[in-house]
Amino acid sequence: MTIIKLGYVAMSMELKNASPSKTMTFRQFSQIPDREAAIRKLERIAVSNLHNCLRLLRHNKANGIEFFRLSSKLIPLANHDELSDWDYMAPLRESLQEIKSFLKESQMRVDFHPDHFVLLNAAKTDILQVSVKTLALHRRLLAGMGIDTTHRCVLHVGGAYENKEKALEQFIENWGRIPLAIQKMMMLENDDKSFTMNDTLYLCEKLGIPHVFDYHHHLANPGEEDWKEHWQRTIATWEQSPLPVKMHISSPRCTDNYRAHADYIDPAMFMEFLHGIKGSLPEVHCMIEAKQKDLALFKLAEDLSTETGMERLGPATFRIGR
DNA sequence: GCCAGTCAAGTCCCG
DNA sequence: CGGGACTTGACTGGC
């Protein structure tokens, strides 16, 4: 028997005017003559983003969704070189406290997926340094929300740099240089171009990092492997985690553009995955990555209950097997 | 209101 | 070696 919980990414297509990712570019920032006023504006945007983040969490709770990826764009320009004197956390305490109070009362699993500029396997030390700085920002936000930071940030392995083996070894070398608090926060995902499930598992096993299996990425970049032969390895990387196994599910936009995300999830593709893992673990959390965000989650949940006859335990919770 | 072009960051790919 | 594509939501400016 496996419990399946569905989650979605960062923003809602249903809840209006609730973007948690409003921004200001550096160019806009520079064009405001009064620097202090410009910083106050950044702060107002960040507070608004956190406020909308809380609205989204409430929306999730109201709809029985207990798994959610937070936007990584909550604080515009937080890590920009020209703003190193800005204490971006100070004006956010109250907003973070509100989220903390909400999360304390709910079952919600939340995490982050920092964007593709965060590269832990970069050979260039300045890129590694900025990456660690960005992860430290994520850590501060999680801590501010009262979340145990263990296994709350998923990343890709990074660049292939024309030599995948070397790039994997560079990851291991860099890993030893990053703070333990950051290490503990990480999860690693197989990607759709360079690092396959097997490549990613090599690092996960060696360094004790949970593997987030992305089924769509695997189909786009399978390597030599049948994923089912490695699935037990993925599960094993979660043995020391306080959290259930997490995976990503999305569907290709079309055959010409296989790697891009479709609006919705193909339930047949999802069922293929579920049949592959049947009975292998008690609970799995599936992050829906689709352009229609929460609407795609609602639609998949409907499709699963009408077309597959899977037992529905809640709006976004199912059970397979007995 | 709508459309096209732009935006902090890196890597990849093509000419 | 250099410049554009990639991918993305948000925003600006022009109509």
mmCIF file of C-alpha atoms (C1' of nucleotides) in Angstrom:
data_model
loop_
_atom_site.group_PDB
_atom_site.id
_atom_site.type_symbol
_atom_site.label_atom_id
_atom_site.label_comp_id
_atom_site.label_asym_id
_atom_site.label_seq_id
_atom_site.Cartn_x
_atom_site.Cartn_y
_atom_site.Cartn_z
ATOM 1 C CA MET A 1 0.000 0.000 0.000
ATOM 2 C CA THR A 2 1.277 3.448 -0.911
ATOM 3 C CA ILE A 3 -0.193 6.827 0.048
ATOM 4 C CA ILE A 4 0.231 9.400 -2.712
ATOM 5 C CA LYS A 5 0.055 13.115 -1.999
ATOM 6 C CA LEU A 6 -0.012 15.646 -4.824
ATOM 7 C CA GLY A 7 1.570 19.083 -4.663
ATOM 8 C CA TYR A 8 2.187 21.956 -7.070
ATOM 9 C CA VAL A 9 4.590 24.781 -7.769
ATOM 10 C CA ALA A 10 4.785 28.323 -6.422
ATOM 11 C CA MET A 11 1.684 30.037 -7.842
ATOM 12 C CA SER A 12 -2.033 29.515 -8.370
ATOM 13 C CA MET A 13 -4.011 29.848 -11.587
ATOM 14 C CA GLU A 14 -7.192 29.993 -9.527
ATOM 15 C CA LEU A 15 -6.419 32.503 -6.791
ATOM 16 C CA LYS A 16 -6.290 35.925 -8.436
ATOM 17 C CA ASN A 17 -3.684 38.634 -7.871
ATOM 18 C CA ALA A 18 -1.650 36.393 -5.605
ATOM 19 C CA SER A 19 1.788 36.356 -7.187
ATOM 20 C CA PRO A 20 4.568 35.472 -4.727
ATOM 21 C CA SER A 21 7.150 36.419 -7.381
ATOM 22 C CA LYS A 22 6.631 40.121 -8.053
ATOM 23 C CA THR A 23 9.919 41.684 -8.867
ATOM 24 C CA MET A 24 11.986 44.725 -9.716
ATOM 25 C CA THR A 25 14.910 44.438 -12.094
ATOM 26 C CA PHE A 26 18.244 46.023 -11.322
ATOM 27 C CA ARG A 27 17.720 48.454 -14.160
ATOM 28 C CA GLN A 28 14.457 49.689 -12.642
ATOM 29 C CA PHE A 29 16.126 49.889 -9.255
ATOM 30 C CA SER A 30 18.980 51.996 -10.643
ATOM 31 C CA GLN A 31 16.609 54.409 -12.319
ATOM 32 C CA ILE A 32 15.078 55.503 -9.032
ATOM 33 C CA PRO A 33 17.189 58.521 -7.974
ATOM 34 C CA ASP A 34 16.599 58.131 -4.211
ATOM 35 C CA ARG A 35 18.353 54.874 -3.283
ATOM 36 C CA GLU A 36 16.647 54.639 0.109
ATOM 37 C CA ALA A 37 13.252 55.000 -1.553
ATOM 38 C CA ALA A 38 14.210 52.322 -4.067
ATOM 39 C CA ILE A 39 15.168 49.945 -1.242
ATOM 40 C CA ARG A 40 11.862 50.646 0.530
ATOM 41 C CA LYS A 41 10.147 49.687 -2.725
ATOM 42 C CA LEU A 42 12.061 46.387 -2.859
ATOM 43 C CA GLU A 43 10.984 45.760 0.706
ATOM 44 C CA ARG A 44 7.323 46.450 -0.101
ATOM 45 C CA ILE A 45 7.543 43.952 -2.967
ATOM 46 C CA ALA A 46 9.105 41.298 -0.713
ATOM 47 C CA VAL A 47 6.437 41.813 1.966
ATOM 48 C CA SER A 48 3.735 41.555 -0.699
ATOM 49 C CA ASN A 49 5.299 38.338 -2.004
ATOM 50 C CA LEU A 50 5.303 36.788 1.472
ATOM 51 C CA HIS A 51 1.736 37.937 2.030
ATOM 52 C CA ASN A 52 0.669 36.251 -1.201
ATOM 53 C CA CYS A 53 2.666 33.199 -0.220
ATOM 54 C CA LEU A 54 0.529 32.920 2.919
ATOM 55 C CA ARG A 55 -2.646 33.389 0.851
ATOM 56 C CA LEU A 56 -1.489 30.498 -1.345
ATOM 57 C CA LEU A 57 -0.856 28.304 1.695
ATOM 58 C CA ARG A 58 -4.391 29.065 2.939
ATOM 59 C CA HIS A 59 -5.755 28.306 -0.520
ATOM 60 C CA ASN A 60 -3.938 24.966 -0.429
ATOM 61 C CA LYS A 61 -5.311 24.092 2.981
ATOM 62 C CA ALA A 62 -8.837 24.987 1.890
ATOM 63 C CA ASN A 63 -8.407 22.626 -1.066
ATOM 64 C CA GLY A 64 -6.852 19.736 0.845
ATOM 65 C CA ILE A 65 -3.396 20.232 -0.694
ATOM 66 C CA GLU A 66 -0.572 19.480 1.735
ATOM 67 C CA PHE A 67 2.492 19.761 -0.475
ATOM 68 C CA PHE A 68 3.762 22.986 -2.048
ATOM 69 C CA ARG A 69 6.893 24.477 -3.584
ATOM 70 C CA LEU A 70 7.642 28.008 -2.436
ATOM 71 C CA SER A 71 8.697 30.597 -4.992
ATOM 72 C CA SER A 72 12.435 31.261 -5.056
ATOM 73 C CA LYS A 73 11.751 34.824 -6.180
ATOM 74 C CA LEU A 74 10.320 36.059 -2.879
ATOM 75 C CA ILE A 75 12.944 38.781 -2.394
ATOM 76 C CA PRO A 76 13.948 40.692 -5.533
ATOM 77 C CA LEU A 77 17.662 41.508 -5.883
ATOM 78 C CA ALA A 78 18.420 40.035 -2.441
ATOM 79 C CA ASN A 79 21.800 38.768 -3.595
ATOM 80 C CA HIS A 80 22.731 41.493 -6.013
ATOM 81 C CA ASP A 81 26.275 42.840 -5.617
ATOM 82 C CA GLU A 82 25.123 46.444 -5.459
ATOM 83 C CA LEU A 83 22.771 45.667 -2.563
ATOM 84 C CA SER A 84 25.171 43.894 -0.224
ATOM 85 C CA ASP A 85 24.490 46.534 2.481
ATOM 86 C CA TRP A 86 20.731 45.848 2.435
ATOM 87 C CA ASP A 87 19.436 43.880 5.435
ATOM 88 C CA TYR A 88 16.573 42.278 3.530
ATOM 89 C CA MET A 89 15.480 40.042 6.423
ATOM 90 C CA ALA A 90 14.712 42.826 8.921
ATOM 91 C CA PRO A 91 11.495 44.109 7.299
ATOM 92 C CA LEU A 92 10.200 40.543 6.752
ATOM 93 C CA ARG A 93 10.032 39.334 10.346
ATOM 94 C CA GLU A 94 6.324 39.987 10.817
ATOM 95 C CA SER A 95 5.335 38.395 7.491
ATOM 96 C CA LEU A 96 7.521 35.372 8.180
ATOM 97 C CA GLN A 97 6.025 35.047 11.649
ATOM 98 C CA GLU A 98 2.524 34.913 10.142
ATOM 99 C CA ILE A 99 3.580 32.099 7.824
ATOM 100 C CA LYS A 100 5.252 30.352 10.750
ATOM 101 C CA SER A 101 2.036 30.494 12.795
ATOM 102 C CA PHE A 102 0.047 29.145 9.873
ATOM 103 C CA LEU A 103 2.451 26.275 9.165
ATOM 104 C CA LYS A 104 2.548 25.297 12.833
ATOM 105 C CA GLU A 105 -1.183 24.577 12.677
ATOM 106 C CA SER A 106 -1.097 22.694 9.362
ATOM 107 C CA GLN A 107 0.272 19.510 7.816
ATOM 108 C CA MET A 108 1.836 21.341 4.880
ATOM 109 C CA ARG A 109 5.134 20.109 3.409
ATOM 110 C CA VAL A 110 6.873 23.056 1.755
ATOM 111 C CA ASP A 111 10.208 23.290 0.006
ATOM 112 C CA PHE A 112 12.225 25.279 -2.528
ATOM 113 C CA HIS A 113 13.728 24.742 -5.969
ATOM 114 C CA PRO A 114 16.339 27.501 -6.430
ATOM 115 C CA ASP A 115 16.739 28.447 -10.091
ATOM 116 C CA HIS A 116 19.363 27.265 -12.557
ATOM 117 C CA PHE A 117 21.942 29.890 -11.622
ATOM 118 C CA VAL A 118 22.665 27.979 -8.424
ATOM 119 C CA LEU A 119 25.458 25.591 -9.377
ATOM 120 C CA LEU A 120 27.150 23.504 -6.727
ATOM 121 C CA ASN A 121 29.525 21.842 -9.200
ATOM 122 C CA ALA A 122 30.999 25.029 -10.665
ATOM 123 C CA ALA A 123 34.787 24.990 -10.934
ATOM 124 C CA LYS A 124 34.806 28.781 -10.740
ATOM 125 C CA THR A 125 34.920 29.729 -7.074
ATOM 126 C CA ASP A 126 32.951 32.954 -7.541
ATOM 127 C CA ILE A 127 30.007 31.032 -9.038
ATOM 128 C CA LEU A 128 30.135 28.532 -6.188
ATOM 129 C CA GLN A 129 30.281 31.359 -3.680
ATOM 130 C CA VAL A 130 27.205 33.128 -5.096
ATOM 131 C CA SER A 131 25.394 29.778 -5.189
ATOM 132 C CA VAL A 132 26.090 29.158 -1.502
ATOM 133 C CA LYS A 133 24.985 32.708 -0.727
ATOM 134 C CA THR A 134 21.692 32.095 -2.528
ATOM 135 C CA LEU A 135 21.192 28.857 -0.621
ATOM 136 C CA ALA A 136 21.907 30.695 2.640
ATOM 137 C CA LEU A 137 19.070 33.078 1.746
ATOM 138 C CA HIS A 138 16.739 30.107 1.262
ATOM 139 C CA ARG A 139 17.869 28.751 4.620
ATOM 140 C CA ARG A 140 17.117 32.022 6.380
ATOM 141 C CA LEU A 141 13.630 32.110 4.883
ATOM 142 C CA LEU A 142 12.922 28.535 5.948
ATOM 143 C CA ALA A 143 14.207 29.239 9.451
ATOM 144 C CA GLY A 144 12.080 32.402 9.571
ATOM 145 C CA MET A 145 9.042 30.283 8.710
ATOM 146 C CA GLY A 146 9.891 27.893 11.542
ATOM 147 C CA ILE A 147 10.631 24.993 9.198
ATOM 148 C CA ASP A 148 13.194 22.291 9.985
ATOM 149 C CA THR A 149 15.563 23.015 7.091
ATOM 150 C CA THR A 150 16.499 19.351 6.485
ATOM 151 C CA HIS A 151 15.942 18.326 2.836
ATOM 152 C CA ARG A 152 14.014 21.418 1.768
ATOM 153 C CA CYS A 153 15.964 22.558 -1.329
ATOM 154 C CA VAL A 154 16.119 20.557 -4.522
ATOM 155 C CA LEU A 155 18.788 21.299 -7.137
ATOM 156 C CA HIS A 156 20.128 19.811 -10.332
ATOM 157 C CA VAL A 157 23.673 18.470 -10.350
ATOM 158 C CA GLY A 158 24.770 21.466 -12.452
ATOM 159 C CA GLY A 159 26.774 22.029 -15.625
ATOM 160 C CA ALA A 160 28.341 19.180 -17.613
ATOM 161 C CA TYR A 161 31.269 21.419 -18.641
ATOM 162 C CA GLU A 162 32.074 19.116 -21.566
ATOM 163 C CA ASN A 163 33.115 16.289 -19.239
ATOM 164 C CA LYS A 164 30.438 14.716 -17.107
ATOM 165 C CA GLU A 165 32.746 12.523 -15.032
ATOM 166 C CA LYS A 166 34.933 15.463 -14.175
ATOM 167 C CA ALA A 167 31.847 17.571 -13.423
ATOM 168 C CA LEU A 168 30.598 14.909 -10.986
ATOM 169 C CA GLU A 169 33.958 14.813 -9.218
ATOM 170 C CA GLN A 170 33.920 18.617 -9.021
ATOM 171 C CA PHE A 171 30.565 18.361 -7.242
ATOM 172 C CA ILE A 172 32.126 16.088 -4.638
ATOM 173 C CA GLU A 173 35.097 18.383 -4.171
ATOM 174 C CA ASN A 174 32.842 21.454 -3.795
ATOM 175 C CA TRP A 175 30.513 19.621 -1.408
ATOM 176 C CA GLY A 176 33.297 19.399 1.161
ATOM 177 C CA ARG A 177 33.671 23.182 1.043
ATOM 178 C CA ILE A 178 30.073 24.167 1.686
ATOM 179 C CA PRO A 179 28.672 24.675 5.199
ATOM 180 C CA LEU A 180 27.081 21.654 6.877
ATOM 181 C CA ALA A 181 23.811 23.550 7.442
ATOM 182 C CA ILE A 182 23.549 24.035 3.666
ATOM 183 C CA GLN A 183 24.500 20.414 2.926
ATOM 184 C CA LYS A 184 21.698 19.148 5.139
ATOM 185 C CA MET A 185 19.173 21.268 3.266
ATOM 186 C CA MET A 186 19.841 19.737 -0.140
ATOM 187 C CA MET A 187 18.169 17.169 -2.376
ATOM 188 C CA LEU A 188 19.346 16.331 -5.935
ATOM 189 C CA GLU A 189 17.250 15.774 -9.042
ATOM 190 C CA ASN A 190 18.150 14.003 -12.296
ATOM 191 C CA ASP A 191 17.968 16.470 -15.214
ATOM 192 C CA ASP A 192 16.686 16.294 -18.788
ATOM 193 C CA LYS A 193 19.973 16.945 -20.625
ATOM 194 C CA SER A 194 23.111 15.937 -18.771
ATOM 195 C CA PHE A 195 22.913 14.011 -15.517
ATOM 196 C CA THR A 196 20.811 10.851 -15.611
ATOM 197 C CA MET A 197 19.186 9.039 -12.711
ATOM 198 C CA ASN A 198 22.296 6.862 -12.369
ATOM 199 C CA ASP A 199 24.674 9.863 -12.448
ATOM 200 C CA THR A 200 22.614 11.650 -9.808
ATOM 201 C CA LEU A 201 22.357 8.550 -7.622
ATOM 202 C CA TYR A 202 26.152 8.227 -7.729
ATOM 203 C CA LEU A 203 26.413 11.582 -5.915
ATOM 204 C CA CYS A 204 23.404 10.985 -3.675
ATOM 205 C CA GLU A 205 24.793 7.676 -2.405
ATOM 206 C CA LYS A 206 28.302 8.960 -1.967
ATOM 207 C CA LEU A 207 27.323 12.166 -0.151
ATOM 208 C CA GLY A 208 24.129 11.116 1.640
ATOM 209 C CA ILE A 209 21.726 13.326 -0.332
ATOM 210 C CA PRO A 210 18.109 12.304 -1.046
ATOM 211 C CA HIS A 211 17.382 11.738 -4.754
ATOM 212 C CA VAL A 212 14.303 13.439 -6.180
ATOM 213 C CA PHE A 213 13.280 11.321 -9.155
ATOM 214 C CA ASP A 214 11.933 13.346 -12.077
ATOM 215 C CA TYR A 215 10.097 10.918 -14.332
ATOM 216 C CA HIS A 216 9.718 13.329 -17.272
ATOM 217 C CA HIS A 217 13.419 14.235 -17.129
ATOM 218 C CA HIS A 218 14.254 10.560 -17.028
ATOM 219 C CA LEU A 219 12.214 9.894 -20.177
ATOM 220 C CA ALA A 220 13.942 12.838 -21.897
ATOM 221 C CA ASN A 221 17.403 11.760 -20.710
ATOM 222 C CA PRO A 222 17.286 8.076 -19.767
ATOM 223 C CA GLY A 223 20.907 7.113 -20.310
ATOM 224 C CA GLU A 224 21.261 3.352 -20.565
ATOM 225 C CA GLU A 225 18.926 2.705 -17.724
ATOM 226 C CA ASP A 226 15.572 1.247 -16.923
ATOM 227 C CA TRP A 227 14.484 3.431 -14.005
ATOM 228 C CA LYS A 228 12.782 0.553 -12.199
ATOM 229 C CA GLU A 229 16.132 -1.178 -11.748
ATOM 230 C CA HIS A 230 17.401 1.852 -9.832
ATOM 231 C CA TRP A 231 14.238 2.787 -7.946
ATOM 232 C CA GLN A 232 15.279 0.924 -4.777
ATOM 233 C CA ARG A 233 18.464 2.982 -4.752
ATOM 234 C CA THR A 234 16.397 6.167 -4.866
ATOM 235 C CA ILE A 235 14.299 4.980 -1.920
ATOM 236 C CA ALA A 236 17.459 4.131 0.019
ATOM 237 C CA THR A 237 18.710 7.733 -0.287
ATOM 238 C CA TRP A 238 15.665 8.788 1.780
ATOM 239 C CA GLU A 239 16.227 6.372 4.659
ATOM 240 C CA GLN A 240 17.820 8.985 6.915
ATOM 241 C CA SER A 241 15.316 11.708 6.018
ATOM 242 C CA PRO A 242 12.538 12.936 8.320
ATOM 243 C CA LEU A 243 10.414 13.370 5.171
ATOM 244 C CA PRO A 244 8.705 10.903 2.803
ATOM 245 C CA VAL A 245 10.164 10.299 -0.671
ATOM 246 C CA LYS A 246 9.425 13.128 -3.075
ATOM 247 C CA MET A 247 9.346 13.000 -6.856
ATOM 248 C CA HIS A 248 8.513 15.296 -9.757
ATOM 249 C CA ILE A 249 5.891 14.592 -12.351
ATOM 250 C CA SER A 250 5.249 16.523 -15.570
ATOM 251 C CA SER A 251 4.245 15.735 -19.126
ATOM 252 C CA PRO A 252 5.980 16.752 -22.357
ATOM 253 C CA ARG A 253 4.496 19.785 -24.124
ATOM 254 C CA CYS A 254 4.663 17.930 -27.475
ATOM 255 C CA THR A 255 6.968 15.529 -29.335
ATOM 256 C CA ASP A 256 8.876 18.397 -31.037
ATOM 257 C CA ASN A 257 9.398 20.090 -27.731
ATOM 258 C CA TYR A 258 9.603 17.083 -25.482
ATOM 259 C CA ARG A 259 11.455 18.719 -22.620
ATOM 260 C CA ALA A 260 9.042 21.626 -22.123
ATOM 261 C CA HIS A 261 6.174 21.239 -19.657
ATOM 262 C CA ALA A 262 2.623 20.693 -20.838
ATOM 263 C CA ASP A 263 -0.354 22.574 -19.397
ATOM 264 C CA TYR A 264 -1.663 19.455 -17.673
ATOM 265 C CA ILE A 265 -0.490 16.000 -16.586
ATOM 266 C CA ASP A 266 -1.189 12.955 -18.702
ATOM 267 C CA PRO A 267 -2.810 10.534 -16.206
ATOM 268 C CA ALA A 268 -1.632 7.504 -18.233
ATOM 269 C CA MET A 269 1.978 8.616 -17.866
ATOM 270 C CA PHE A 270 1.478 9.120 -14.150
ATOM 271 C CA MET A 271 -0.091 5.666 -13.779
ATOM 272 C CA GLU A 272 2.906 4.138 -15.550
ATOM 273 C CA PHE A 273 5.107 5.580 -12.875
ATOM 274 C CA LEU A 274 2.784 4.441 -10.079
ATOM 275 C CA HIS A 275 2.708 0.898 -11.390
ATOM 276 C CA GLY A 276 6.493 0.909 -11.419
ATOM 277 C CA ILE A 277 6.730 1.797 -7.708
ATOM 278 C CA LYS A 278 3.762 -0.235 -6.478
ATOM 279 C CA GLY A 279 4.220 -1.436 -2.935
ATOM 280 C CA SER A 280 7.815 -0.239 -2.693
ATOM 281 C CA LEU A 281 7.175 2.403 -0.042
ATOM 282 C CA PRO A 282 4.440 3.604 2.350
ATOM 283 C CA GLU A 283 4.151 7.182 1.118
ATOM 284 C CA VAL A 284 5.296 9.292 -1.824
ATOM 285 C CA HIS A 285 4.808 12.998 -2.459
ATOM 286 C CA CYS A 286 4.415 13.959 -6.115
ATOM 287 C CA MET A 287 5.153 17.491 -7.228
ATOM 288 C CA ILE A 288 3.039 18.419 -10.250
ATOM 289 C CA GLU A 289 5.059 20.608 -12.617
ATOM 290 C CA ALA A 290 2.585 21.869 -15.180
ATOM 291 C CA LYS A 291 1.835 25.242 -16.676
ATOM 292 C CA GLN A 292 -1.674 25.219 -15.251
ATOM 293 C CA LYS A 293 -0.243 24.791 -11.728
ATOM 294 C CA ASP A 294 -3.013 24.056 -9.180
ATOM 295 C CA LEU A 295 -5.590 23.621 -11.967
ATOM 296 C CA ALA A 296 -3.428 20.803 -13.354
ATOM 297 C CA LEU A 297 -3.385 19.223 -9.899
ATOM 298 C CA PHE A 298 -7.194 19.418 -9.598
ATOM 299 C CA LYS A 299 -7.596 17.930 -13.071
ATOM 300 C CA LEU A 300 -5.163 15.088 -12.417
ATOM 301 C CA ALA A 301 -6.923 14.283 -9.142
ATOM 302 C CA GLU A 302 -10.262 14.132 -10.990
ATOM 303 C CA ASP A 303 -8.792 11.985 -13.773
ATOM 304 C CA LEU A 304 -7.263 9.586 -11.287
ATOM 305 C CA SER A 305 -10.497 9.081 -9.382
ATOM 306 C CA THR A 306 -12.754 8.718 -12.443
ATOM 307 C CA GLU A 307 -10.467 6.886 -14.879
ATOM 308 C CA THR A 308 -8.342 4.673 -12.683
ATOM 309 C CA GLY A 309 -10.620 3.944 -9.771
ATOM 310 C CA MET A 310 -7.757 4.611 -7.388
ATOM 311 C CA GLU A 311 -8.934 5.083 -3.842
ATOM 312 C CA ARG A 312 -9.213 8.769 -3.067
ATOM 313 C CA LEU A 313 -8.507 9.583 0.563
ATOM 314 C CA GLY A 314 -8.727 13.351 0.194
ATOM 315 C CA PRO A 315 -8.849 16.062 -2.489
ATOM 316 C CA ALA A 316 -5.146 15.566 -3.309
ATOM 317 C CA THR A 317 -4.455 12.263 -1.551
ATOM 318 C CA PHE A 318 -4.744 8.766 -2.976
ATOM 319 C CA ARG A 319 -3.936 5.191 -2.054
ATOM 320 C CA ILE A 320 -2.704 2.472 -4.341
ATOM 321 C CA GLY A 321 -2.557 -1.218 -3.415
ATOM 322 C CA ARG A 322 -3.711 -2.565 -0.081
ATOM 323 C "C1'" DG B 1 -6.501 45.939 -22.809
ATOM 324 C "C1'" DC B 2 -3.061 43.852 -25.780
ATOM 325 C "C1'" DC B 3 1.461 42.883 -27.813
ATOM 326 C "C1'" DA B 4 6.408 42.971 -28.219
ATOM 327 C "C1'" DG B 5 10.549 43.468 -26.014
ATOM 328 C "C1'" DT B 6 13.276 43.316 -21.783
ATOM 329 C "C1'" DC B 7 15.171 41.499 -17.457
ATOM 330 C "C1'" DA B 8 20.870 39.845 -12.064
ATOM 331 C "C1'" DA B 9 22.520 35.632 -12.488
ATOM 332 C "C1'" DG B 10 24.974 30.490 -16.402
ATOM 333 C "C1'" DT B 11 25.413 27.039 -19.792
ATOM 334 C "C1'" DC B 12 24.869 25.249 -24.149
ATOM 335 C "C1'" DC B 13 24.917 25.376 -29.054
ATOM 336 C "C1'" DC B 14 25.676 27.010 -33.508
ATOM 337 C "C1'" DG B 15 28.018 29.619 -36.920
ATOM 338 C "C1'" DC C 1 35.336 32.841 -30.025
ATOM 339 C "C1'" DG C 2 30.983 35.517 -29.790
ATOM 340 C "C1'" DG C 3 26.288 35.987 -29.715
ATOM 341 C "C1'" DG C 4 21.778 33.997 -29.447
ATOM 342 C "C1'" DA C 5 18.780 30.344 -27.416
ATOM 343 C "C1'" DC C 6 17.169 28.357 -23.560
ATOM 344 C "C1'" DT C 7 13.023 29.164 -20.023
ATOM 345 C "C1'" DT C 8 10.204 32.015 -17.187
ATOM 346 C "C1'" DG C 9 6.824 35.213 -14.947
ATOM 347 C "C1'" DA C 10 6.600 39.826 -14.427
ATOM 348 C "C1'" DC C 11 6.880 44.322 -15.990
ATOM 349 C "C1'" DT C 12 7.359 48.386 -19.223
ATOM 350 C "C1'" DG C 13 6.349 51.040 -23.037
ATOM 351 C "C1'" DG C 14 3.886 51.746 -27.218
ATOM 352 C "C1'" DC C 15 -0.430 51.560 -29.381
#
